[in-house]
mmCIF file with all atom_site columns, C-alpha atoms in Angstrom:
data_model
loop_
_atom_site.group_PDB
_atom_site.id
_atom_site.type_symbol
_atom_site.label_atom_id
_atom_site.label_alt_id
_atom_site.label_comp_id
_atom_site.label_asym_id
_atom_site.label_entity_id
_atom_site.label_seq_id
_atom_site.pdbx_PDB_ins_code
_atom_site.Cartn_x
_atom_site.Cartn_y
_atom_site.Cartn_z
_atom_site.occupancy
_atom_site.B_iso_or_equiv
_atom_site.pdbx_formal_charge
_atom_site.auth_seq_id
_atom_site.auth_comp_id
_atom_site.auth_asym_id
_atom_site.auth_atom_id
_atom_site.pdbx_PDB_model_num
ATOM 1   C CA . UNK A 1 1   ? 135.330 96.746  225.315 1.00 0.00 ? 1   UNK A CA 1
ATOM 2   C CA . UNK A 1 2   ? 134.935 92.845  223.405 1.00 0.00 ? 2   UNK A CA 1
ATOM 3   C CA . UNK A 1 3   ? 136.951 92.323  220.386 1.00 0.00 ? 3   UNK A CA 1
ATOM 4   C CA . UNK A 1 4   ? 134.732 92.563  216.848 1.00 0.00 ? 4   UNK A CA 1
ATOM 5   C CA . UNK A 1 5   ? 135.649 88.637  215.669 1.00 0.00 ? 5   UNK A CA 1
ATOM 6   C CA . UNK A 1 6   ? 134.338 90.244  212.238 1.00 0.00 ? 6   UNK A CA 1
ATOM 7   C CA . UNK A 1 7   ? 136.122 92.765  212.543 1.00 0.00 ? 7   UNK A CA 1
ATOM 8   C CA . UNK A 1 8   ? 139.482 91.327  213.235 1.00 0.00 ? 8   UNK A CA 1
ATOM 9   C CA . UNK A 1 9   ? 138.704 88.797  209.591 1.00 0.00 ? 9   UNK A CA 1
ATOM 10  C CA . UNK A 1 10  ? 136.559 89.964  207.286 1.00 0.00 ? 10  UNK A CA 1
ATOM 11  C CA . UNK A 1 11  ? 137.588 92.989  206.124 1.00 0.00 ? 11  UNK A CA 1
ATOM 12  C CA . UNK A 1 12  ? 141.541 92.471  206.783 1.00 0.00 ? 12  UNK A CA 1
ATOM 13  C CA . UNK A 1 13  ? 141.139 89.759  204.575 1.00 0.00 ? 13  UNK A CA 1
ATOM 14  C CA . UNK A 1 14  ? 138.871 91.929  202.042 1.00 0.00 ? 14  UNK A CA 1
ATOM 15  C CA . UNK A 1 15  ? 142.000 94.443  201.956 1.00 0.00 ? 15  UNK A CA 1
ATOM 16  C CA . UNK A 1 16  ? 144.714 92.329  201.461 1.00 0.00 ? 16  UNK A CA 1
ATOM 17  C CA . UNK A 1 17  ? 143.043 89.864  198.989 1.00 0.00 ? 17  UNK A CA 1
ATOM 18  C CA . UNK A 1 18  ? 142.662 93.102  197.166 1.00 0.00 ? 18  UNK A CA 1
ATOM 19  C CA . UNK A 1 19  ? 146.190 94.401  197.637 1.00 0.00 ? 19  UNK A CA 1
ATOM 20  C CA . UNK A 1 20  ? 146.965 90.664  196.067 1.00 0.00 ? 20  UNK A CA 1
ATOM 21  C CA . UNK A 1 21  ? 145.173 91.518  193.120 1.00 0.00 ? 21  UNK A CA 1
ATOM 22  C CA . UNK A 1 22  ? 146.966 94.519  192.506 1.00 0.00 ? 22  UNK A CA 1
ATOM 23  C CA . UNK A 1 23  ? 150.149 92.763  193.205 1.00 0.00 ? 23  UNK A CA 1
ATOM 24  C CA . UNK A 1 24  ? 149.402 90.788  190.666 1.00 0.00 ? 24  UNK A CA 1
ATOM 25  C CA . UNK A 1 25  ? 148.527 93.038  188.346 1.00 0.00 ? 25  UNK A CA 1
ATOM 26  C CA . UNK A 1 26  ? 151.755 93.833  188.344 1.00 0.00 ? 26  UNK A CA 1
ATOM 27  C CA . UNK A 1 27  ? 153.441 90.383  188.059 1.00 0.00 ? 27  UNK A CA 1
ATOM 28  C CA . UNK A 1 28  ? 151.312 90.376  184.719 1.00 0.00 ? 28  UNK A CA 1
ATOM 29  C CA . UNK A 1 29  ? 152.836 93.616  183.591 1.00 0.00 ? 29  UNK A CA 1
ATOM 30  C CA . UNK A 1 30  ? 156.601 92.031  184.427 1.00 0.00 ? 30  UNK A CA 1
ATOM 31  C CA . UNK A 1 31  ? 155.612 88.994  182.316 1.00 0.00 ? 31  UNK A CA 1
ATOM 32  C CA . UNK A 1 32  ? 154.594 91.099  179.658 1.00 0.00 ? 32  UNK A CA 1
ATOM 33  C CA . UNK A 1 33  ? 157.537 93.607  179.743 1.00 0.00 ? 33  UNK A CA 1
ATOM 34  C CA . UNK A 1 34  ? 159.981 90.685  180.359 1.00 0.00 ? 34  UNK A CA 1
ATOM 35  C CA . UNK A 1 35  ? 158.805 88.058  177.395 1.00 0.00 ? 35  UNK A CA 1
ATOM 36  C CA . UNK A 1 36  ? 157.626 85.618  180.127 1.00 0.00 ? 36  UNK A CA 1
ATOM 37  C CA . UNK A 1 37  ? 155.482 82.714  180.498 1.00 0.00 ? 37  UNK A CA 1
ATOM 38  C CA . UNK A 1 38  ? 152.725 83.510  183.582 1.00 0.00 ? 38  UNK A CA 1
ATOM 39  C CA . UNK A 1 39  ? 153.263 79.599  183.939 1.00 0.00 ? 39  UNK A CA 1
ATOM 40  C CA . UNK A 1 40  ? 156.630 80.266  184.676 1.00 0.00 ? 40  UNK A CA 1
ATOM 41  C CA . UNK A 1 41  ? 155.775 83.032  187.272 1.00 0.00 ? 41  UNK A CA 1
ATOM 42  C CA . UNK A 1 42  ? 153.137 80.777  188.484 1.00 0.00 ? 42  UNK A CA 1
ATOM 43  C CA . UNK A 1 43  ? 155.510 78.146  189.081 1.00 0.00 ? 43  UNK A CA 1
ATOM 44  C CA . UNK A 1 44  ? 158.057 79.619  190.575 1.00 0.00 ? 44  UNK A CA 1
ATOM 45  C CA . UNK A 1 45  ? 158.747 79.261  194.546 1.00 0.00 ? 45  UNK A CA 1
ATOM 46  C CA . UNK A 1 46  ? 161.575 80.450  196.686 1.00 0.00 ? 46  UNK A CA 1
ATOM 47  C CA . UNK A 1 47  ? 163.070 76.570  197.226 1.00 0.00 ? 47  UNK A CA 1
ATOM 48  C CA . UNK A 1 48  ? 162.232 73.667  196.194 1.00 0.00 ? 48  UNK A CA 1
ATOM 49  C CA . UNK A 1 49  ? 160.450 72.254  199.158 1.00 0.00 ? 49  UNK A CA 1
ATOM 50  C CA . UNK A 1 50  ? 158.270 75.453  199.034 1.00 0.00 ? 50  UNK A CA 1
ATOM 51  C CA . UNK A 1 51  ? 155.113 75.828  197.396 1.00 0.00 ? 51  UNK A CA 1
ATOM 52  C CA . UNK A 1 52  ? 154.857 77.732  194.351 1.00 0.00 ? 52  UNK A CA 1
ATOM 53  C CA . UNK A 1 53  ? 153.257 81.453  193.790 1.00 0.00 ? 53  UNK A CA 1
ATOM 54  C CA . UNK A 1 54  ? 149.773 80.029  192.247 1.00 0.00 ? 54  UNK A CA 1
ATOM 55  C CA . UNK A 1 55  ? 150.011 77.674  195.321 1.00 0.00 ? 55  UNK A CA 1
ATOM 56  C CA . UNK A 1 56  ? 150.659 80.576  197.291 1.00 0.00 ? 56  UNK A CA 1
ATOM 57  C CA . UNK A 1 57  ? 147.690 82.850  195.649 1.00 0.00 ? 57  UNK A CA 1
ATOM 58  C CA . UNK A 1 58  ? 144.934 80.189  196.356 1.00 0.00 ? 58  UNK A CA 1
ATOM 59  C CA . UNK A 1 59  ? 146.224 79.588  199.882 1.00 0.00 ? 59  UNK A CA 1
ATOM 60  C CA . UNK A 1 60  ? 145.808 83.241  200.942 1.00 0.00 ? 60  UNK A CA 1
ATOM 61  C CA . UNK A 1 61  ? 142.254 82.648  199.576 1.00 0.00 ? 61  UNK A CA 1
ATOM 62  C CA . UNK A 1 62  ? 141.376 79.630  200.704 1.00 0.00 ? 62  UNK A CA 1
ATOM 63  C CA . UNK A 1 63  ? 142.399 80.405  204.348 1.00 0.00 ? 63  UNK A CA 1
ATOM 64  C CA . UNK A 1 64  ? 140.779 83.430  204.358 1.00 0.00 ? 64  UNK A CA 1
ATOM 65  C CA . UNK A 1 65  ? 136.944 82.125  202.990 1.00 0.00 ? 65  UNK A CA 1
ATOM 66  C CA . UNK A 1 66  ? 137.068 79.078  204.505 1.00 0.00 ? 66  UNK A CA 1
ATOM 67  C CA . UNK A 1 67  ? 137.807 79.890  208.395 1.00 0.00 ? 67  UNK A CA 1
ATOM 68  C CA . UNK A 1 68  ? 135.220 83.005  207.449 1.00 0.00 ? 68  UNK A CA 1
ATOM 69  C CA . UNK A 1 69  ? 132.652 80.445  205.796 1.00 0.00 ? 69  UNK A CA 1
ATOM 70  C CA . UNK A 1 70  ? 133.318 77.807  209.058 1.00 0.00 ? 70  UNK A CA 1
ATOM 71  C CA . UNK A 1 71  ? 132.588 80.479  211.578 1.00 0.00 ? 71  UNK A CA 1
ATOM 72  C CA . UNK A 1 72  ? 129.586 81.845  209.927 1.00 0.00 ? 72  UNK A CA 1
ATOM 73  C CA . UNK A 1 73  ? 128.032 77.866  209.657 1.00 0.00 ? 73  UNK A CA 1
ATOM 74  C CA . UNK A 1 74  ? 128.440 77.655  206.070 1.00 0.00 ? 74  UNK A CA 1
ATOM 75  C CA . UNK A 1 75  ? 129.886 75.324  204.300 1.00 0.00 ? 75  UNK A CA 1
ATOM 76  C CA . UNK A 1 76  ? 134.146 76.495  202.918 1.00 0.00 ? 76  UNK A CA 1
ATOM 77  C CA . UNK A 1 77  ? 132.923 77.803  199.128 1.00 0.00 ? 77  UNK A CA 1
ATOM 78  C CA . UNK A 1 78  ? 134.490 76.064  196.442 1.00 0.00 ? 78  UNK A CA 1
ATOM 79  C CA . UNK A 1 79  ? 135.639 78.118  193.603 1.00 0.00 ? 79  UNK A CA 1
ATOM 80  C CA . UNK A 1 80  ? 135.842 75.345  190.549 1.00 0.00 ? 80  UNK A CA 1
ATOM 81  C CA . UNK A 1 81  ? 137.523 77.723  188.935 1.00 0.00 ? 81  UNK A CA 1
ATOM 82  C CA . UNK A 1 82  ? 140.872 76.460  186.389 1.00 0.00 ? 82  UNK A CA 1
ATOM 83  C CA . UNK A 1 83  ? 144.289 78.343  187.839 1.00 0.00 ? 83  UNK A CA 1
ATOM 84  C CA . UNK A 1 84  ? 146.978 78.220  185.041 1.00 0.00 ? 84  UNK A CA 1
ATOM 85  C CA . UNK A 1 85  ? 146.993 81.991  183.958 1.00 0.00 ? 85  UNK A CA 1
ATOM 86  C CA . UNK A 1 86  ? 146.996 85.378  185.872 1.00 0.00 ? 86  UNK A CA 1
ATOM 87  C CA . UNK A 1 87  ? 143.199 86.243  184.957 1.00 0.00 ? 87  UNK A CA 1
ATOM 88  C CA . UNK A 1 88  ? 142.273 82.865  186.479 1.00 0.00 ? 88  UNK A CA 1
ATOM 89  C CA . UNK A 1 89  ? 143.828 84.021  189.564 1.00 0.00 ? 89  UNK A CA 1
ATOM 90  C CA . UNK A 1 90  ? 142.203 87.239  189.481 1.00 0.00 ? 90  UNK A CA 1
ATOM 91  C CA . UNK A 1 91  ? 138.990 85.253  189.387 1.00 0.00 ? 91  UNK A CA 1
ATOM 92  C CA . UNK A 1 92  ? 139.638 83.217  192.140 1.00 0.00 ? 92  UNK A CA 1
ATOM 93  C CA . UNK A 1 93  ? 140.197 86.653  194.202 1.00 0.00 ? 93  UNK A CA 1
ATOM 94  C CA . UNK A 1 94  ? 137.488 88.345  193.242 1.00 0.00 ? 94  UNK A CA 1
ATOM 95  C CA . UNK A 1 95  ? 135.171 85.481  194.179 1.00 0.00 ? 95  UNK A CA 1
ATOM 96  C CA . UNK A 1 96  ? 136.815 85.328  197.432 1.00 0.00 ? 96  UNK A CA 1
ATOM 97  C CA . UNK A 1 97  ? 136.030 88.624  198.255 1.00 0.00 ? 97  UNK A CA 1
ATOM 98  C CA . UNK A 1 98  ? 132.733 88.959  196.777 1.00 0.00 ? 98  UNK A CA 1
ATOM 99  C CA . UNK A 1 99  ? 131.684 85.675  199.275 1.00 0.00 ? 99  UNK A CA 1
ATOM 100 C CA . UNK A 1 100 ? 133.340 87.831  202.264 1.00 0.00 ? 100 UNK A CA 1
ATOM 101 C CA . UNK A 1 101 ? 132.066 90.902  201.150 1.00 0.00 ? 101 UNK A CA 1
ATOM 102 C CA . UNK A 1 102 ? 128.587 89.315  201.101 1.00 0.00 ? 102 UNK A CA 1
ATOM 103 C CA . UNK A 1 103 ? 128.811 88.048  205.082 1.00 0.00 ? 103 UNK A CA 1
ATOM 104 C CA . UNK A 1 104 ? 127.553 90.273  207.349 1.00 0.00 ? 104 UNK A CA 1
ATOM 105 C CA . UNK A 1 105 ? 129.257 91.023  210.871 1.00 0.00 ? 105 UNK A CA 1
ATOM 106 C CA . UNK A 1 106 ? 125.806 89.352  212.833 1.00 0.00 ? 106 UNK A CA 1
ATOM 107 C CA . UNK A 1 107 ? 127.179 86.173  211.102 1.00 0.00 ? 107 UNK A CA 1
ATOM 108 C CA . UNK A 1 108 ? 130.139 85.982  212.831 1.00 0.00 ? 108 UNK A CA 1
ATOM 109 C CA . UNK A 1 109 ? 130.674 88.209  216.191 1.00 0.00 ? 109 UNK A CA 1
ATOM 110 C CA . UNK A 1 110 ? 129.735 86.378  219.019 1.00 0.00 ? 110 UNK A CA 1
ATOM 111 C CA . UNK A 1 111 ? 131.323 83.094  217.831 1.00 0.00 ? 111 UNK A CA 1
ATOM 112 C CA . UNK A 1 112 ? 134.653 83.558  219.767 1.00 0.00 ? 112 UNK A CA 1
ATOM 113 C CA . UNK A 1 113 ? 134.177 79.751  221.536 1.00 0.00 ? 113 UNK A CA 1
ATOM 114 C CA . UNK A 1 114 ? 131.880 78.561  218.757 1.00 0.00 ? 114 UNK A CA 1
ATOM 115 C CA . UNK A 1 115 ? 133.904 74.833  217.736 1.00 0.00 ? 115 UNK A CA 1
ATOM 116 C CA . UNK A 1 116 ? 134.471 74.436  214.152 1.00 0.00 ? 116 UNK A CA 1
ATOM 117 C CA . UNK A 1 117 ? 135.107 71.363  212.817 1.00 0.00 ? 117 UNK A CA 1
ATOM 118 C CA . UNK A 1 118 ? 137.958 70.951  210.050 1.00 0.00 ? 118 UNK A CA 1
ATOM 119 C CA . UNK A 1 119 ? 138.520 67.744  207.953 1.00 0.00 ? 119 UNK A CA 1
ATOM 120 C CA . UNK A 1 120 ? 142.213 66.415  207.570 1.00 0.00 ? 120 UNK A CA 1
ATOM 121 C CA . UNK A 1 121 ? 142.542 63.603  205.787 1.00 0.00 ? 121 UNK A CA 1
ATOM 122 C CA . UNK A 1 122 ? 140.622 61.173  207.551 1.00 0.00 ? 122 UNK A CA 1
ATOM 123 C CA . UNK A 1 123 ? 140.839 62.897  210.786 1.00 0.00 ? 123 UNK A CA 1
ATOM 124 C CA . UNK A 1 124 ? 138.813 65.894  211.875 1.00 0.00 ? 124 UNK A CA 1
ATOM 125 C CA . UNK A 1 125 ? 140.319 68.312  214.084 1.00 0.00 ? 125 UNK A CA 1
ATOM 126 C CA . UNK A 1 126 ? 137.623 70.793  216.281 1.00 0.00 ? 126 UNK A CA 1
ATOM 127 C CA . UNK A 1 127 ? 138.747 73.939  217.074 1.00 0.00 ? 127 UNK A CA 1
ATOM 128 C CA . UNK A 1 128 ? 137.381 77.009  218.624 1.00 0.00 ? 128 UNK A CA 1
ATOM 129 C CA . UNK A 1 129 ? 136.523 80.333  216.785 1.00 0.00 ? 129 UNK A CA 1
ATOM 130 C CA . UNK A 1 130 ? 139.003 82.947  217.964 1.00 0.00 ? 130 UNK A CA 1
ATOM 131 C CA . UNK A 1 131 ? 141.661 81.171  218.739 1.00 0.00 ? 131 UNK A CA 1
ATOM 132 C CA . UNK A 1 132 ? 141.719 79.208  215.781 1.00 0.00 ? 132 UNK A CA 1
ATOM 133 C CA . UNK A 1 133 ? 141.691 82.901  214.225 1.00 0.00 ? 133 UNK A CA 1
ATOM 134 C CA . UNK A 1 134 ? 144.713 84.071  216.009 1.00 0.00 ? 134 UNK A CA 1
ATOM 135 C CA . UNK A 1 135 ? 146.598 81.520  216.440 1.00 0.00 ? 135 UNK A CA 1
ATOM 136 C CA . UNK A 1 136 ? 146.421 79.864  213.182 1.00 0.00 ? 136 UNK A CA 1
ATOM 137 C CA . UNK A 1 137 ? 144.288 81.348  210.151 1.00 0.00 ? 137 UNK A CA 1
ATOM 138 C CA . UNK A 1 138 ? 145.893 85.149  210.284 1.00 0.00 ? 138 UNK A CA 1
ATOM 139 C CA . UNK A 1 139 ? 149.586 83.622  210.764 1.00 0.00 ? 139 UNK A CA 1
ATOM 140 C CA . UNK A 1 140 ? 148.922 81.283  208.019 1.00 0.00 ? 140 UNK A CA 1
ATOM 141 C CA . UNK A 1 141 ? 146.799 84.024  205.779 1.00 0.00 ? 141 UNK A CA 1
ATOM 142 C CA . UNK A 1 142 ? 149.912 86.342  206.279 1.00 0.00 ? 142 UNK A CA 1
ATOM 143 C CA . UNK A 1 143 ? 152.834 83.920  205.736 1.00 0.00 ? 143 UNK A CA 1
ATOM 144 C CA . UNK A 1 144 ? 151.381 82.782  201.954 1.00 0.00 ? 144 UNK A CA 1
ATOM 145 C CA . UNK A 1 145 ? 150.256 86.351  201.624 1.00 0.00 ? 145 UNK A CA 1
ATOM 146 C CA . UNK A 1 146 ? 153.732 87.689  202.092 1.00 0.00 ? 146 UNK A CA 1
ATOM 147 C CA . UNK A 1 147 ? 155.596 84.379  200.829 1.00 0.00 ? 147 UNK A CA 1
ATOM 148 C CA . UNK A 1 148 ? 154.098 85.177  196.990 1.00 0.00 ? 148 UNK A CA 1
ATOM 149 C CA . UNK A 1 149 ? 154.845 88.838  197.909 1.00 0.00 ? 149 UNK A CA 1
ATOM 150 C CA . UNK A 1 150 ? 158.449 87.877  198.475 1.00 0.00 ? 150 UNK A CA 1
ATOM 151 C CA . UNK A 1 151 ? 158.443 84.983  195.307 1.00 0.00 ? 151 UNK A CA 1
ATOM 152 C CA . UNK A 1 152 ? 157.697 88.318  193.033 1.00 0.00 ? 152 UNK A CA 1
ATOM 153 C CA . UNK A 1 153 ? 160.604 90.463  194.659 1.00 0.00 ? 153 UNK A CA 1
ATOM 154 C CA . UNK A 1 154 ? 163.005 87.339  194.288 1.00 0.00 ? 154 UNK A CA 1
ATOM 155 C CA . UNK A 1 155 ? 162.138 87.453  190.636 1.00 0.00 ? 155 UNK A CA 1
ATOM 156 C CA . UNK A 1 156 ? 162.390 91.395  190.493 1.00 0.00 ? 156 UNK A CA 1
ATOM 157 C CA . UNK A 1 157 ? 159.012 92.116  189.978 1.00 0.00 ? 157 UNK A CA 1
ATOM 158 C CA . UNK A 1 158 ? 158.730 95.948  191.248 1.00 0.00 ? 158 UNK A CA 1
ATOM 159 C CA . UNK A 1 159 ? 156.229 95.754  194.310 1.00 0.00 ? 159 UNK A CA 1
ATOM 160 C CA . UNK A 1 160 ? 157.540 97.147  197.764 1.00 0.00 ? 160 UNK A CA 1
ATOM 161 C CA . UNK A 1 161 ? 156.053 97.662  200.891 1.00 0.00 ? 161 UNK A CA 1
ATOM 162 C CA . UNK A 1 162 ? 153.303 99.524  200.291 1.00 0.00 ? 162 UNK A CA 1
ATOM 163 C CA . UNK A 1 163 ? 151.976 97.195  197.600 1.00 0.00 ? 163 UNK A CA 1
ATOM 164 C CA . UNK A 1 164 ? 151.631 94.919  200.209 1.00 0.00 ? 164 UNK A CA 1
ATOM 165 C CA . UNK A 1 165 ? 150.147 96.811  203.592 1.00 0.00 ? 165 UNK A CA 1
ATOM 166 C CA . UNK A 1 166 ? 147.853 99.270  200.710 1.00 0.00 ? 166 UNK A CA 1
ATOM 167 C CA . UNK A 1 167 ? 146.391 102.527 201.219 1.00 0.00 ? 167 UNK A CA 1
ATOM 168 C CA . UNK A 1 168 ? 144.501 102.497 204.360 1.00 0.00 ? 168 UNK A CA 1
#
């Protein structure tokens, strides 16, 4: 039995783009309880070094439509959206998941080997499809997923573990 490619992307990343929405939902409700600033939630990070939890937000995003756009042959979407308040944010994750929710699984199963090409600086680096999914995109998706996860517990926002992994 062959691995779904779609499968294993496009709808993980549906969920838990939509689990970060809820997530923050509820970092707006803290801000609001607590008398806070979203810029100041926006900004915060875990150390200095670190990026911050708007950084954090568009990285799930970004990682998740742009490896998704790649494999499918289309060009990464760019969202010129402006991210300095909560709604903004919520934008930027609904129009991530309406572009996944719009590609359909013929688009990308069968492109396990397919090479992508990905700009860095003035370098491009070629990768294949699945392994550039396993070994790099999912880590990556999940570490800035679960990084502004943890940036909202540090600050005692009330989200546990099932605000994170959702209802299945």
């Amino acid at each position: 039995m062959s691995t779904s490619l779609y499968q294993l992307s496009v709808p993980t990343f549906i969920k838990f783009l939509g689990n970060l929405s809820h997530i923050l939902d509820k970092a707006a409700a803290f801000a609001t309880e607590k008398k806070i600033e979203q810029s100041v939630l926006l900004e915060t990070r875990l150390y200095p070094n670190m990026f911050t939890f708007g950084r954090q937000l568009q990285r799930v995003a970004d990682h998740a439509t742009s490896y998704s756009a790649r494999l499918a042959g289309l060009p990464p979407p760019k969202f010129d959206l402006p991210l300095t308040t909560f709604a903004e944010y919520q934008a930027l994750i609904k129009a991530s998941i309406d572009f996944l929710s719009a590609l359909e699984a013929s688009q990308i199963d069968g492109q396990e080997t397919r090479e992508i090409s990905i700009p860095r600086g003035t370098e491009v680096r070629v990768v294949q499809g699945q392994p550039h999914l396993l070994n790099n995109i999912l880590p990556n998706f999940y570490f800035h997923l679960t990084t502004a996860y943890a940036i909202l517990r540090n600050i005692g926002v009330d989200v546990g573990k099932q605000d994170f992994l959702g209802r299945s």
